[in-house]
XYZ file of C-alpha atoms in Angstrom:
432
model
C -41.125 -20.194 -36.960
C -39.828 -23.697 -37.651
C -37.555 -25.377 -35.737
C -34.800 -25.503 -38.483
C -35.381 -21.413 -38.822
C -34.929 -20.728 -35.186
C -31.512 -19.427 -34.121
C -29.157 -21.303 -31.665
C -28.294 -19.581 -28.282
C -24.875 -19.246 -29.443
C -26.195 -16.869 -32.370
C -28.610 -15.212 -30.311
C -25.849 -14.140 -27.788
C -23.810 -13.036 -30.673
C -26.746 -10.775 -31.611
C -27.499 -8.763 -28.384
C -29.803 -6.294 -30.022
C -31.939 -9.070 -31.305
C -32.706 -10.279 -27.740
C -35.793 -9.311 -26.366
C -37.692 -9.470 -23.185
C -41.796 -9.629 -22.598
C -43.372 -7.204 -20.687
C -47.027 -7.580 -19.745
C -48.650 -4.646 -21.640
C -46.393 -2.983 -24.246
C -45.264 -6.362 -25.835
C -41.356 -7.043 -26.626
C -38.979 -4.509 -25.412
C -35.414 -4.362 -27.061
C -32.749 -4.860 -24.213
C -30.465 -2.257 -25.548
C -33.219 0.198 -25.035
C -34.002 -0.976 -21.801
C -30.228 -0.469 -20.617
C -30.318 2.890 -22.308
C -33.732 3.556 -20.119
C -32.128 2.318 -16.997
C -28.766 4.471 -17.460
C -29.831 7.650 -15.587
C -31.021 5.553 -12.783
C -27.749 3.503 -12.456
C -25.658 6.741 -12.751
C -27.319 7.876 -9.594
C -26.801 4.675 -7.700
C -23.448 4.771 -5.667
C -20.850 2.462 -6.608
C -18.517 1.243 -3.778
C -14.744 0.917 -5.038
C -12.624 -1.218 -2.923
C -9.193 0.131 -3.238
C -5.676 -1.022 -1.358
C -4.166 1.804 0.695
C -1.133 0.199 1.855
C 0.867 -3.245 2.330
C 3.332 -4.412 5.131
C 5.347 -7.598 4.890
C 7.917 -8.117 7.728
C 9.719 -10.859 9.632
C 9.108 -11.169 13.286
C 12.015 -11.898 15.351
C 11.832 -13.186 18.909
C 13.581 -15.780 21.178
C 11.546 -18.574 19.808
C 9.419 -18.924 16.804
C 6.230 -20.558 18.805
C 6.524 -17.804 21.214
C 6.857 -14.800 18.620
C 3.894 -16.250 16.787
C 1.745 -16.325 19.865
C 2.829 -12.991 21.128
C 1.874 -11.373 17.615
C -1.459 -12.887 17.136
C -2.680 -11.933 20.785
C -1.784 -8.239 20.136
C -3.704 -8.780 16.786
C -6.710 -9.697 18.556
C -6.334 -7.244 21.204
C -6.500 -4.572 18.704
C -9.302 -6.410 16.660
C -11.455 -6.559 19.917
C -11.015 -2.789 20.628
C -12.428 -1.987 17.343
C -15.161 -5.051 17.141
C -17.572 -3.330 19.423
C -17.939 -6.271 21.394
C -16.214 -9.245 22.943
C -14.367 -11.862 20.589
C -15.446 -15.527 20.857
C -13.260 -17.750 22.989
C -12.222 -19.540 19.615
C -10.263 -16.564 18.747
C -7.890 -16.811 21.569
C -7.070 -20.467 21.029
C -6.217 -19.628 17.380
C -8.972 -21.262 15.452
C -11.332 -19.758 12.755
C -14.159 -17.529 13.901
C -16.643 -14.790 12.865
C -18.085 -11.926 14.837
C -20.588 -9.295 13.368
C -21.414 -6.632 15.992
C -22.930 -3.376 15.244
C -22.048 -3.219 11.743
C -18.319 -4.272 12.487
C -17.121 -7.486 10.868
C -14.035 -9.583 12.438
C -13.468 -12.864 11.203
C -10.352 -15.133 11.098
C -9.267 -18.487 9.198
C -6.251 -20.669 9.833
C -4.315 -23.364 8.000
C -2.145 -25.950 9.448
C -0.071 -28.339 7.150
C 2.825 -30.679 8.260
C 5.514 -27.970 6.990
C 3.737 -24.958 8.563
C 0.903 -22.732 9.516
C -0.873 -19.673 8.615
C -3.586 -17.548 10.713
C -5.364 -14.665 9.187
C -7.762 -12.163 10.482
C -9.868 -9.275 8.666
C -11.454 -6.566 10.470
C -14.003 -4.289 9.030
C -14.744 -0.805 10.788
C -17.087 2.091 9.501
C -14.888 5.228 9.230
C -16.232 7.710 12.076
C -15.936 10.781 10.141
C -16.737 10.029 6.865
C -20.058 8.308 5.817
C -19.888 5.731 3.493
C -16.282 4.713 4.240
C -15.355 1.481 5.694
C -11.572 0.520 6.399
C -10.626 -2.914 6.350
C -7.460 -4.487 7.481
C -6.144 -7.984 6.964
C -3.224 -9.537 8.936
C -1.475 -12.983 7.997
C 0.667 -14.448 10.469
C 2.719 -17.593 9.710
C 5.784 -19.686 9.176
C 7.111 -22.298 6.760
C 9.459 -24.948 8.082
C 12.349 -23.656 10.164
C 12.025 -19.961 8.576
C 11.406 -17.084 10.911
C 7.812 -16.287 11.480
C 6.445 -13.579 8.821
C 3.563 -10.900 9.138
C 1.849 -9.340 6.414
C -0.859 -6.414 6.625
C -3.120 -4.817 3.910
C -5.085 -1.755 4.480
C -8.181 -1.342 2.251
C -10.671 1.359 1.945
C -14.241 1.044 0.470
C -16.045 4.148 -0.589
C -18.349 5.589 -3.084
C -15.734 8.164 -3.711
C -13.768 8.126 -6.918
C -10.878 9.790 -5.538
C -10.874 10.140 -1.765
C -8.625 12.132 -0.117
C -6.869 10.321 2.538
C -3.711 10.163 4.571
C -1.998 6.603 4.534
C -0.960 5.351 7.906
C -0.279 1.889 8.885
C -2.612 0.396 11.342
C -1.714 0.698 15.104
C -1.754 -2.986 15.570
C 2.083 -2.709 13.874
C 3.448 -0.566 16.618
C 1.738 -2.883 19.195
C 3.538 -5.740 17.581
C 6.726 -3.767 17.434
C 6.609 -3.260 21.271
C 6.491 -6.774 21.617
C 8.797 -8.633 19.040
C 11.393 -6.935 16.562
C 10.353 -6.113 12.992
C 12.538 -6.527 10.440
C 12.239 -5.749 6.380
C 14.986 -7.670 4.442
C 18.153 -7.081 6.513
C 16.961 -3.920 8.331
C 14.877 -3.475 11.136
C 11.954 -1.100 11.164
C 10.619 0.629 14.084
C 8.184 3.584 15.048
C 10.702 6.050 15.801
C 13.055 7.825 13.565
C 16.636 7.252 13.742
C 19.150 10.016 14.528
C 22.061 10.927 12.640
C 24.257 12.960 14.949
C 27.837 11.460 14.216
C 30.129 10.784 11.481
C 29.883 6.948 12.094
C 25.946 7.116 11.959
C 26.201 9.478 8.869
C 28.549 6.638 7.202
C 26.123 3.836 8.264
C 23.202 5.783 6.861
C 25.086 6.175 3.347
C 25.684 2.404 3.324
C 22.022 1.587 4.226
C 20.809 4.220 1.016
C 23.527 2.424 -1.224
C 22.620 -1.160 -0.196
C 21.606 -3.077 -3.194
C 19.262 -5.374 -0.911
C 17.441 -2.721 0.794
C 13.596 -2.873 0.314
C 12.227 -0.148 1.652
C 12.547 3.684 0.868
C 14.662 5.610 2.933
C 13.314 9.201 4.053
C 15.820 11.683 5.139
C 14.936 14.645 6.878
C 17.577 17.388 7.585
C 18.353 19.807 9.622
C 19.430 23.261 8.589
C 22.721 24.984 9.530
C 21.121 28.617 9.046
C 18.874 27.863 11.840
C 19.188 28.427 15.509
C 18.346 24.311 16.107
C 20.537 22.566 13.240
C 19.395 19.193 14.368
C 15.701 19.717 14.122
C 14.013 18.957 10.923
C 11.067 20.972 9.449
C 8.767 18.136 9.665
C 7.372 15.972 12.358
C 9.652 12.858 11.959
C 8.018 11.007 14.965
C 4.548 11.221 13.378
C 5.910 10.202 10.104
C 8.113 7.081 11.279
C 4.642 6.044 13.286
C 2.362 6.540 10.065
C 5.152 4.680 7.888
C 6.181 1.819 10.004
C 6.996 -1.020 7.846
C 6.488 1.409 4.942
C 9.965 3.341 5.035
C 13.214 4.017 7.355
C 12.801 7.531 8.505
C 15.780 9.416 9.542
C 16.606 12.560 10.959
C 20.023 14.297 9.868
C 21.833 17.026 11.622
C 23.072 19.704 9.358
C 26.505 19.052 10.147
C 26.275 15.351 8.796
C 24.579 16.189 5.709
C 28.182 16.829 4.230
C 28.449 12.920 3.952
C 25.825 12.729 1.784
C 26.996 15.239 -0.324
C 30.432 13.599 -0.439
C 29.014 10.130 -1.320
C 26.211 11.115 -3.870
C 27.132 14.641 -5.130
C 25.425 17.935 -4.434
C 22.528 16.955 -6.897
C 21.773 13.447 -5.024
C 22.276 14.975 -1.790
C 20.117 16.520 0.666
C 20.569 19.538 3.097
C 19.041 22.907 4.371
C 15.998 21.625 5.701
C 15.077 19.985 2.787
C 13.572 16.435 2.769
C 14.495 13.385 0.202
C 12.812 9.785 -0.578
C 15.566 7.243 -1.519
C 13.693 4.883 -3.193
C 15.355 0.989 -3.388
C 18.317 0.769 -5.956
C 19.748 4.194 -5.269
C 23.490 4.521 -5.808
C 25.986 7.562 -6.685
C 25.273 6.877 -10.373
C 21.573 7.050 -9.900
C 19.395 9.538 -11.630
C 18.798 11.901 -8.640
C 15.545 13.140 -10.320
C 14.186 9.651 -9.595
C 13.837 10.272 -5.881
C 12.204 13.138 -4.738
C 13.509 16.156 -3.437
C 11.151 18.829 -1.314
C 12.952 21.797 -0.510
C 13.135 23.677 3.102
C 10.721 26.078 1.371
C 7.928 23.328 0.901
C 7.966 22.464 4.519
C 8.020 25.840 5.783
C 4.999 26.915 3.400
C 2.748 23.523 4.079
C 4.441 21.018 6.611
C 1.037 19.249 6.726
C 0.915 18.815 2.752
C 4.448 17.709 2.601
C 3.692 15.017 5.312
C 0.812 13.677 3.118
C 2.961 13.909 0.107
C 5.552 11.601 1.997
C 3.057 9.248 3.588
C 1.171 8.706 0.136
C 4.546 8.006 -1.808
C 5.551 5.535 0.159
C 2.237 3.950 0.560
C 2.306 3.702 -3.251
C 5.628 2.311 -3.587
C 4.376 -0.710 -1.002
C 1.800 -1.717 -3.796
C 4.084 -1.865 -6.316
C 6.944 -3.578 -4.231
C 5.394 -6.414 -2.875
C 3.672 -9.225 -4.395
C 0.019 -10.155 -3.687
C -0.128 -14.032 -2.741
C 3.610 -13.995 -1.877
C 4.896 -11.425 0.157
C 1.400 -10.245 1.546
C -1.537 -12.992 1.671
C -4.922 -11.847 1.127
C -7.308 -13.081 3.595
C -9.905 -14.284 1.094
C -7.078 -16.984 -0.353
C -6.350 -18.020 3.420
C -10.251 -18.584 4.081
C -10.355 -20.490 0.499
C -7.845 -22.886 1.355
C -9.167 -23.361 4.708
C -12.849 -24.566 3.870
C -11.125 -26.319 1.183
C -9.124 -28.376 3.576
C -12.230 -28.855 5.768
C -13.969 -30.399 2.797
C -11.143 -32.945 2.224
C -11.325 -33.823 6.064
C -14.787 -34.160 6.102
C -14.828 -36.631 2.930
C -12.122 -38.749 4.680
C -14.178 -39.238 8.062
C -17.382 -39.767 6.286
C -19.178 -36.484 7.548
C -23.127 -36.008 7.195
C -24.469 -34.687 4.026
C -25.461 -31.579 5.805
C -21.850 -31.017 7.314
C -20.567 -31.711 3.699
C -23.172 -29.062 2.250
C -22.662 -26.210 4.832
C -18.907 -26.635 3.861
C -19.630 -26.654 0.121
C -21.719 -23.218 0.887
C -18.760 -21.674 2.586
C -16.401 -22.637 -0.106
C -18.699 -21.273 -2.626
C -18.916 -17.880 -0.570
C -15.051 -18.040 -0.100
C -14.372 -18.485 -4.012
C -16.813 -15.505 -4.606
C -15.127 -13.253 -1.909
C -11.792 -14.185 -3.661
C -12.817 -13.429 -7.113
C -14.289 -9.958 -5.892
C -10.936 -9.241 -4.593
C -9.049 -10.345 -7.620
C -11.251 -7.921 -9.618
C -10.814 -4.968 -7.368
C -6.918 -5.487 -7.447
C -7.000 -5.686 -11.350
C -9.194 -2.260 -11.384
C -6.732 -0.773 -8.880
C -3.610 -1.631 -10.845
C -5.160 -0.539 -14.289
C -5.740 2.697 -12.356
C -2.372 3.046 -10.946
C -0.963 2.317 -14.414
C -3.028 5.306 -15.848
C -1.957 7.603 -13.206
C 1.614 6.623 -13.872
C 1.285 7.172 -17.430
C -0.418 10.650 -16.816
C 2.550 11.574 -14.480
C 4.973 10.303 -17.203
C 3.373 12.608 -19.831
C 3.217 15.505 -17.515
C 7.012 15.214 -17.010
C 7.751 15.045 -20.653
C 5.876 18.156 -21.319
C 7.717 20.084 -18.283
C 10.972 18.627 -19.574
C 10.125 19.893 -23.481
C 9.207 23.248 -21.973
C 12.267 23.493 -19.962
C 14.455 22.846 -23.030
C 12.673 25.301 -24.862
C 13.297 27.884 -22.166
C 16.995 26.800 -22.493
C 17.199 27.282 -26.105
C 15.514 30.453 -25.850
C 17.639 31.903 -23.148
C 20.710 30.677 -25.307
C 19.388 32.291 -28.637
C 19.022 35.709 -26.333
C 22.627 35.406 -25.148
C 24.081 34.525 -28.955
C 21.898 37.710 -29.887
C 24.035 39.529 -27.351
C 27.612 38.485 -28.320
C 27.577 36.084 -25.479
C 27.597 32.454 -24.995
C 26.529 29.869 -22.352
C 29.687 28.918 -20.138
C 29.256 25.279 -19.766
C 32.388 25.529 -17.164
C 30.778 27.657 -14.959
C 31.795 26.002 -11.903
C 28.932 24.916 -8.826
C 30.065 25.258 -5.491
C 29.807 21.985 -3.543
C 27.639 21.620 -0.518
């Protein structure tokens, strides 16, 4: 073939079926056929998916910003060392970057120091002790900008070959450790690992105000006592376990049966919760909201399978945290912190005239950091698409159920009319 008739690289790429590879014996082999031949092998190879389970973004409240930051960072390191399988290097305890790999567990940290603030981040990988192939990753970022109060963000991720893993989301225990040293707050409301008890009229009014607050950022989970039971102040689920598992994801309240009337007075019967039921009030709720947008679980659900109800509540608020918080704004990924830290290192080396070997090592670290950041972004995109697909399927299911309910109502009304009766739209429904 002459040079003039040879296709360009661009033309060849636009015609992938024309591309060939040369084999040793059988001659040219079409790449499309090769891909088809390898597809059974690819199907048998496990594909590891990294999915984000939950996010927490909170403010650290203490006597001084410096002391609060140091105390929070120390609690994170104590927690990370227990999981790392060995001792963390001395650089860890002075707030410097480090990397520790012990027994398949990786722990690393990066830090950024600027004139207007600082940011320290840690990533810890830990294989699941019960399910082979699973690896849990926890990312923590602690920092402060100018004179603002210190902030903390936490991400929990799961890497697994399972396409739809069964998990019970729970915030890492380090948040409870930090909460024992400094106060955690999300928006204008404090968060803690203990449920809040509503046993008085004043507490009930305060709960109503918090549920209706337009500035509330977290869901409110209300578990009620049942006035028909012997203990009217005891919910049907373990609110203590729930509060610990959802620290920073939701505000958990246990409401005495006598105080649930305040919710009915404020929100109406359909928007209330009582008789041992449990409800999630998402941010933005008020007396005019559609009550069906805020899930209600009747007492029968808790009595039939309390463990399943607990899983459902935890999954809902964990999923809500992924929608509510913005990655890179409210919650800082470790890959982004490490990438900026290495970039700053390169700039400092250029200013100080570092050796070529040191600059090459920094460049290699920068490339690795950017590759990790790109992989993280791709995983996030895939998960967002998956979440969007699940929401679309849920919306279709809800529409189908609504259509079925309307059709059933139409049939019942037709039966009443055939008997000479009519549906009474003015039938009074007794208030709770």
